[in-house]
Short mmCIF file of C-alpha atoms in Angstrom, two decimals:
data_model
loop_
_atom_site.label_atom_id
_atom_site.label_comp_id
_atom_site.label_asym_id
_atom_site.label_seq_id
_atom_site.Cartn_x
_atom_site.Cartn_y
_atom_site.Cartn_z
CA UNK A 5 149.99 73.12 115.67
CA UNK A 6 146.95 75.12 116.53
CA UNK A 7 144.67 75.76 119.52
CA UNK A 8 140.79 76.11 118.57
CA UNK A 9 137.79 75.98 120.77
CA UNK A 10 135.41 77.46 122.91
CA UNK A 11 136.38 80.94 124.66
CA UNK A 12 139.61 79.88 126.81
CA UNK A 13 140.98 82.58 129.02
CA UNK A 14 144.60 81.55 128.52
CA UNK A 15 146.20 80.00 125.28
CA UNK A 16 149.59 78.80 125.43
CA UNK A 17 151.50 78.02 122.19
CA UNK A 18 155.10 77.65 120.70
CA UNK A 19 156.53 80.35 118.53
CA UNK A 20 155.87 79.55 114.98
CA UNK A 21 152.60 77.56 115.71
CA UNK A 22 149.48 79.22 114.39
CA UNK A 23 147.01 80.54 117.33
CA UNK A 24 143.29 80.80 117.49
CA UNK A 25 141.57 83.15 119.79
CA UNK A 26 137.66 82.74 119.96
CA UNK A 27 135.35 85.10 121.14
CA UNK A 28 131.24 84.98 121.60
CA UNK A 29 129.51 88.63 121.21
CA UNK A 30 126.25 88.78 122.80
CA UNK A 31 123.77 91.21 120.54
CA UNK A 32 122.69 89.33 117.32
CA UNK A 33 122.54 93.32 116.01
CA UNK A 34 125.92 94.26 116.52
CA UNK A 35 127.43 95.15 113.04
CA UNK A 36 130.90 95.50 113.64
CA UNK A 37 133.64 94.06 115.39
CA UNK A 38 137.36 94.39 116.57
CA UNK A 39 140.15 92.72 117.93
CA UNK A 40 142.52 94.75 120.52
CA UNK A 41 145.75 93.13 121.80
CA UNK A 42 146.43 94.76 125.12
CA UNK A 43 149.83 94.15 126.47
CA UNK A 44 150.90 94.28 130.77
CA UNK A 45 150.42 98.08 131.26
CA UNK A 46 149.17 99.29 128.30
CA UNK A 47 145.87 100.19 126.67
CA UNK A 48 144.38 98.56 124.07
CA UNK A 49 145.88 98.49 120.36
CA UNK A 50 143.51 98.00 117.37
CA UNK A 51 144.67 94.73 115.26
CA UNK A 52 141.79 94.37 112.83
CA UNK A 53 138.26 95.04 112.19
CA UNK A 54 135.09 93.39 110.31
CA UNK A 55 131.79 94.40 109.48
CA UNK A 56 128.94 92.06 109.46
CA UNK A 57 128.21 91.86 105.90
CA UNK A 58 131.84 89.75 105.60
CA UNK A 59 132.82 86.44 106.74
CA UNK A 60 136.38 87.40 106.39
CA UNK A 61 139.41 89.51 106.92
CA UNK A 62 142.92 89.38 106.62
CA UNK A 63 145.28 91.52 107.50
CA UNK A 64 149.34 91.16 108.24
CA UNK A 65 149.79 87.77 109.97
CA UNK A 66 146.41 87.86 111.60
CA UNK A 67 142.82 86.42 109.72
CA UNK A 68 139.32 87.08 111.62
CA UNK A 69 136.09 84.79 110.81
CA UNK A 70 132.74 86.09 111.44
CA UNK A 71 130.22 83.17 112.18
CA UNK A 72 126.79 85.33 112.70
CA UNK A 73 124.66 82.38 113.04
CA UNK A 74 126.20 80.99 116.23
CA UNK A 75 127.24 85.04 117.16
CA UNK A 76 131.42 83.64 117.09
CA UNK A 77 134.16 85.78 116.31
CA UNK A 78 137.63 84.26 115.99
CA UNK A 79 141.17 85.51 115.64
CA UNK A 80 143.47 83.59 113.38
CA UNK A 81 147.36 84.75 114.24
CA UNK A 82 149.78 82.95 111.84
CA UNK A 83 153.47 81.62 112.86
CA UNK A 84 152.93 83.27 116.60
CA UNK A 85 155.67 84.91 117.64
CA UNK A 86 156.88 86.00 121.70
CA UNK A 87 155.53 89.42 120.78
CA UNK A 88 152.07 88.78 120.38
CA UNK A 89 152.37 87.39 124.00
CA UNK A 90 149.41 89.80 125.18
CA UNK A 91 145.64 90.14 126.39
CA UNK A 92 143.31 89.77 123.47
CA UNK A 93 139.79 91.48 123.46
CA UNK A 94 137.03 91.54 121.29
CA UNK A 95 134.67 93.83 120.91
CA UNK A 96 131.32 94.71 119.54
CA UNK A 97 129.42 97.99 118.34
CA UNK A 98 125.15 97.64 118.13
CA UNK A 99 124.42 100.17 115.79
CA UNK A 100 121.08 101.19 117.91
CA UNK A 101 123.53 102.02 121.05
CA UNK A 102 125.20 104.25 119.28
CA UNK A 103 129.02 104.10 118.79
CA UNK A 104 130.72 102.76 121.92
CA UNK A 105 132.44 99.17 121.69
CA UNK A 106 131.45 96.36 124.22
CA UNK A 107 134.56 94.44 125.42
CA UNK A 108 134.19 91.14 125.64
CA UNK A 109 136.31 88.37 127.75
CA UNK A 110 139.61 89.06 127.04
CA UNK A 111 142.15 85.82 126.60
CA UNK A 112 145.70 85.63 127.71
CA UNK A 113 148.09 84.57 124.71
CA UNK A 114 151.55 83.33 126.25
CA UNK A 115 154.39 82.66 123.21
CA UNK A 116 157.24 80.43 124.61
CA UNK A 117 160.33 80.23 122.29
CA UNK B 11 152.23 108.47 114.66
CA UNK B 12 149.27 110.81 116.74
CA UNK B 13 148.04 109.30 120.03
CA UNK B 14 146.10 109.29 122.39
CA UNK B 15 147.36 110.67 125.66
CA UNK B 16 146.74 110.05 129.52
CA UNK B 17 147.52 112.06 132.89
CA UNK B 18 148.21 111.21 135.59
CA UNK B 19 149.67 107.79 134.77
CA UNK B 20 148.89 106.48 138.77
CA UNK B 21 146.73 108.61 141.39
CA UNK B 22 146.29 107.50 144.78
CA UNK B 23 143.39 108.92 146.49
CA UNK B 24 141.94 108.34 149.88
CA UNK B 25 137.71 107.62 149.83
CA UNK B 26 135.57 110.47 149.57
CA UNK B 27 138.17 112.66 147.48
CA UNK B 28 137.45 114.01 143.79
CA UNK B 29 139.43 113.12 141.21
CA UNK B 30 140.10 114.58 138.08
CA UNK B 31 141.45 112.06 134.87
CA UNK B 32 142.81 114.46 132.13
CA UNK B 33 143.13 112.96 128.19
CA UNK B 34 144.11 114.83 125.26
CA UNK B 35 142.71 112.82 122.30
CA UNK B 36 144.22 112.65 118.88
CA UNK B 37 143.51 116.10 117.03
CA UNK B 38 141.18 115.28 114.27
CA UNK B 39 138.56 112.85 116.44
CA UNK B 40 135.27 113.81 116.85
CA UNK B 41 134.34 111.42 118.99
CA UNK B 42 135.60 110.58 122.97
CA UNK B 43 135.29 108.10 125.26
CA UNK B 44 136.10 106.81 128.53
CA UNK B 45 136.33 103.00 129.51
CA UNK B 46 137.58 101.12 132.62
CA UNK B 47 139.30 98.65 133.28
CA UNK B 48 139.24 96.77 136.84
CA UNK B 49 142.17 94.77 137.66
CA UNK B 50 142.16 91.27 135.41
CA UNK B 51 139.27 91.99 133.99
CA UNK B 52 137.51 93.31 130.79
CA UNK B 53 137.29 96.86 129.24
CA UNK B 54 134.17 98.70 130.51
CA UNK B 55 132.11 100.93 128.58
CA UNK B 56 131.65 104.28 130.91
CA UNK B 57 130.83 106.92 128.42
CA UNK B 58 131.01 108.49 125.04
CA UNK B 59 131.34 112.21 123.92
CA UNK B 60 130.07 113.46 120.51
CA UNK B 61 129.74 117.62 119.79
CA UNK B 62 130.58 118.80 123.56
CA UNK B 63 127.87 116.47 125.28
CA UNK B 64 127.03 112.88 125.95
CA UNK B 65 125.81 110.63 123.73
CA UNK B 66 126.06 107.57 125.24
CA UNK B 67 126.72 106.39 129.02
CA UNK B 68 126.44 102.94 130.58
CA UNK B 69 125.29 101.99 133.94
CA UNK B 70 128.52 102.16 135.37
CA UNK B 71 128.22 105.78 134.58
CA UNK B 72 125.63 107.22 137.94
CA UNK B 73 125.94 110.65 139.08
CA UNK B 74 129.80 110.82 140.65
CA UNK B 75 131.03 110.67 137.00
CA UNK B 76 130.75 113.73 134.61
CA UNK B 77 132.81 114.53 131.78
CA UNK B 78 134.04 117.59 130.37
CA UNK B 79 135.94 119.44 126.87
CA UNK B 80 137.06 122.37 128.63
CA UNK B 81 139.00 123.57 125.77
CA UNK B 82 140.16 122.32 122.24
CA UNK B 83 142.35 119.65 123.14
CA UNK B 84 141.64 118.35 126.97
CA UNK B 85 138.12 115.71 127.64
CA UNK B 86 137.95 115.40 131.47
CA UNK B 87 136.50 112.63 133.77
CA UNK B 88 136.25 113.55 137.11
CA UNK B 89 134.75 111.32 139.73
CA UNK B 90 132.90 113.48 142.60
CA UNK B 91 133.30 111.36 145.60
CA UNK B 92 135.60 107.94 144.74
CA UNK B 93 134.66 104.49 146.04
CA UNK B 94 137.05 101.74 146.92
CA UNK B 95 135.22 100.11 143.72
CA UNK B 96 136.58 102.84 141.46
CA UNK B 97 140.11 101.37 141.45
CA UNK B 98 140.86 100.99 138.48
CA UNK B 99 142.52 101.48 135.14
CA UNK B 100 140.55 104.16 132.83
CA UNK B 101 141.28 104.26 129.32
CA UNK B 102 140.23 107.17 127.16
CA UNK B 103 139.66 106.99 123.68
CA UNK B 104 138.88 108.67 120.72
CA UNK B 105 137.70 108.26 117.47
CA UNK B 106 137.42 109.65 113.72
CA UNK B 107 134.49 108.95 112.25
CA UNK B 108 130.23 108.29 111.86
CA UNK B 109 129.14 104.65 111.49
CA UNK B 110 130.03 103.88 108.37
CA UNK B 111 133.55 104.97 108.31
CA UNK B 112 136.12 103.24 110.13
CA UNK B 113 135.06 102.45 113.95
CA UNK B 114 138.15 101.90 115.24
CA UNK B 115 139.07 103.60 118.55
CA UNK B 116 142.87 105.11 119.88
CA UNK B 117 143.23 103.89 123.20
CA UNK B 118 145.74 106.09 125.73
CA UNK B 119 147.75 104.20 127.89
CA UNK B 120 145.63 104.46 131.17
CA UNK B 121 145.59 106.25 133.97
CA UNK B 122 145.26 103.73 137.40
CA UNK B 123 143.06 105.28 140.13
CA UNK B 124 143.90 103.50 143.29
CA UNK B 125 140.93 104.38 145.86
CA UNK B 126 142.23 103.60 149.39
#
């Protein structure tokens, strides 16, 4: 199964089921946009990146959608697995502020096997 | 793989005391940053470091912060006069390149300032 939705700040799914991690940015003229995983300790690890002139990526196991009308960024992570039990962040770059990234809520992905 | 790296891992510092944060970003970034990260909640932007001065700083960023390249290697943050309110994770970063090439930033593993 699958979890989709509004921003949640936990998401709890079985390994193998496919999770969905959404995320609303805030500037209408941010550009580009990231998804860190940030696991108990740790800093933040880069999982995948779009600009605003796509919908879509894909990368290994994970898909993000870019929805600029309603300013939604999602995070698609195929047959979950207890590893990708971490924090999830995304974040946002506005081109006129220069290049730091704006974290936003970050949502807690637990993976029970 | 090159990282990003962090020292101290934990301070403990009593109010009023300076403390220094020491990174050593990943050798080919021209661009450094510091964010924060109080306890169970998100990633703060503090500031950003571009050709040995500021380019960007956020509110969170008042006159107790400065940062610092002393040499090559080393980008600084050192907090004049800590708060109880400055306990908390900071996370340097760096990154490679201009908007327009890849934006992604190397996170170090944190250092935890615990202001008592």
């Amino acid at each position: 199964g699958e979890s989709v939705g509004l921003h949640l700040p936990t998401l709890s799914v079985q390994e193998g089921d496919n999770s969905i991690i959404n995320c609303a940015y805030s500037n209408s003229a941010s550009d580009y946009f990231i998804w860190y995983k940030q696991e108990s300790g740790k800093g933040p690890q880069f999982i995948i990146d779009i600009r605003s002139n796509m919908d879509k990526r894909q990368g290994q196991r994970v898909t993000v959608l870019l929805n600029k009308t309603v300013k939604h960024l999602s995070l698609q992570i195929a047959a979950t697995q207890p590893g990708d039990s971490a924090v999830y962040f995304c974040a946002e770059n506005n081109p006129v502020a220069g290049t730091a990234l704006i974290f936003g809520k970050g949502t807690t992905l637990s993976v029970s096997s | 793989e090159p990282e990003v790296t962090q020292t101290p891992s934990h301070q403990v510092t009593q109010m009023g005391q300076e403390v220094i944060l020491r990174c050593v970003p990943i050798s080919n970034h021209l661009y450094f940053y510091w964010y924060r990260q109080i306890l169970g909640q998100k990633v703060e932007f503090l500031v950003s470091f571009y050709n040995n001065e500021i380019s960007e700083k956020s509110e969170i960023f008042d006159d107790q912060f400065s940062v610092e390249r002393p040499d090559g290697s080393n980008f600084t943050l050192k907090i004049r006069s800590t708060k109880l309110e400055d306990s908390a994770m900071y996370f340097c970063a760096s990154g490679l390149g201009e908007r327009g090439d890849t934006g992604e930033l190397f996170f170090g593993e944190g250092s935890r300032l615990t202001v008592l």
